[in-house]
Short mmCIF file of C-alpha atoms in Angstrom, two decimals:
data_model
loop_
_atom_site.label_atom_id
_atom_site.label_comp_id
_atom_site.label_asym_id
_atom_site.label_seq_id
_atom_site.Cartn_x
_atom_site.Cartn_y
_atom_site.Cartn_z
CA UNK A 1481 5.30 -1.67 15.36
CA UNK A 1482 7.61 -4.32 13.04
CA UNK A 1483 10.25 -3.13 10.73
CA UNK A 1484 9.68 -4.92 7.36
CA UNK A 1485 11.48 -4.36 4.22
CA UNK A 1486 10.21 -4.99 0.58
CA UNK A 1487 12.25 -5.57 -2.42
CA UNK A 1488 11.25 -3.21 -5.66
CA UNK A 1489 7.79 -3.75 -7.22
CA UNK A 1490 6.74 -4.90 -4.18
CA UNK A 1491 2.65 -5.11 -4.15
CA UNK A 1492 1.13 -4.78 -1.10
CA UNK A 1493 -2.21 -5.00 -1.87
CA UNK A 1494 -4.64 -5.17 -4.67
CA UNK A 1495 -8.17 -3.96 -4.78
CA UNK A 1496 -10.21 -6.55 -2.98
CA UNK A 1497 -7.78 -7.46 -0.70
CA UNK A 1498 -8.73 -7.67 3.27
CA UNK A 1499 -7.87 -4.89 5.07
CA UNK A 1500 -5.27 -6.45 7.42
CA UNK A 1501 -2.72 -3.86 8.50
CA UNK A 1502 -1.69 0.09 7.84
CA UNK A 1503 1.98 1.06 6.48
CA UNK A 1504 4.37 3.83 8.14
CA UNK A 1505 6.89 4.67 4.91
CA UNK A 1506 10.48 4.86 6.58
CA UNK A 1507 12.09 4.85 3.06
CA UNK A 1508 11.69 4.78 -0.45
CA UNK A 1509 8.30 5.36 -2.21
CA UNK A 1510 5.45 3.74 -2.66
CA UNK A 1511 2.88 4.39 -5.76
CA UNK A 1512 -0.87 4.16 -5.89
CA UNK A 1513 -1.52 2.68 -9.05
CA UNK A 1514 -4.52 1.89 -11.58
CA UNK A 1515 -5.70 -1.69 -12.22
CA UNK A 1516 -5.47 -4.85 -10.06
CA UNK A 1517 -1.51 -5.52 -11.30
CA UNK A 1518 -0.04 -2.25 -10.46
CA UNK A 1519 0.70 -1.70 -14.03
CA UNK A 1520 -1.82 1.23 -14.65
CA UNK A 1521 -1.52 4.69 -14.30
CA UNK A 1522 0.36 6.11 -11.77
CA UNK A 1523 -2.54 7.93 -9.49
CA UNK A 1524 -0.53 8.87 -6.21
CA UNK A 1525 3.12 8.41 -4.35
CA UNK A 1526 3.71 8.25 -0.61
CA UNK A 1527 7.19 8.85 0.53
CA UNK A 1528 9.13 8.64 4.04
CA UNK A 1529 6.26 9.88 6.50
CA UNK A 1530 3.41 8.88 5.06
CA UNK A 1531 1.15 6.30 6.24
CA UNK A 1532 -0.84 4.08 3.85
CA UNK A 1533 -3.50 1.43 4.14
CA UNK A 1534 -5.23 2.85 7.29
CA UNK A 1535 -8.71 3.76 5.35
CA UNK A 1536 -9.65 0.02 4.95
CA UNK A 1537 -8.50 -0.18 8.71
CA UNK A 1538 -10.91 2.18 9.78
CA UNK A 1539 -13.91 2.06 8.07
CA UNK A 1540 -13.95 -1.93 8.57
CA UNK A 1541 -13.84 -3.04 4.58
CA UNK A 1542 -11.60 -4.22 1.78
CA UNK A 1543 -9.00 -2.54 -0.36
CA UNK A 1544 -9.95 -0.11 -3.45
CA UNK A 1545 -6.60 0.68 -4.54
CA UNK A 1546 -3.36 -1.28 -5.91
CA UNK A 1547 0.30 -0.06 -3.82
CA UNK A 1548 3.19 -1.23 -5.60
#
């Protein structure tokens, strides 16, 4: 597993998006948002623990959700 560290307002992927890698939250938050720029409603947060990213992993297709 590789460290990485992303600067505020981050995206990390956008609906549509390949499904290239899972995330393991060591810090900070990260919000599930509404639209494809991460400015919609705020739908969901993940926080130090959670993983994110794995469901396009495992069932093989392409992002449905926007994580800023």
């Amino acid at each position: 597993m590789t460290e990485l560290t992303f600067a505020a307002g981050h995206v990390f992927f956008r609906p549509g998006d390949p499904g290239e890698r899972a995330y393991l939250v060591h810090a900070g938050r990260v919000e599930l948002t509404g639209g494809p720029d991460g400015r919609g409603p705020r739908t969901g947060v993940y926080g130090p623990g959670d993983v994110f990213g794995e469901m396009s992993l495992m069932t093989n297709s392409r992002r449905t959700a926007t994580l800023v």
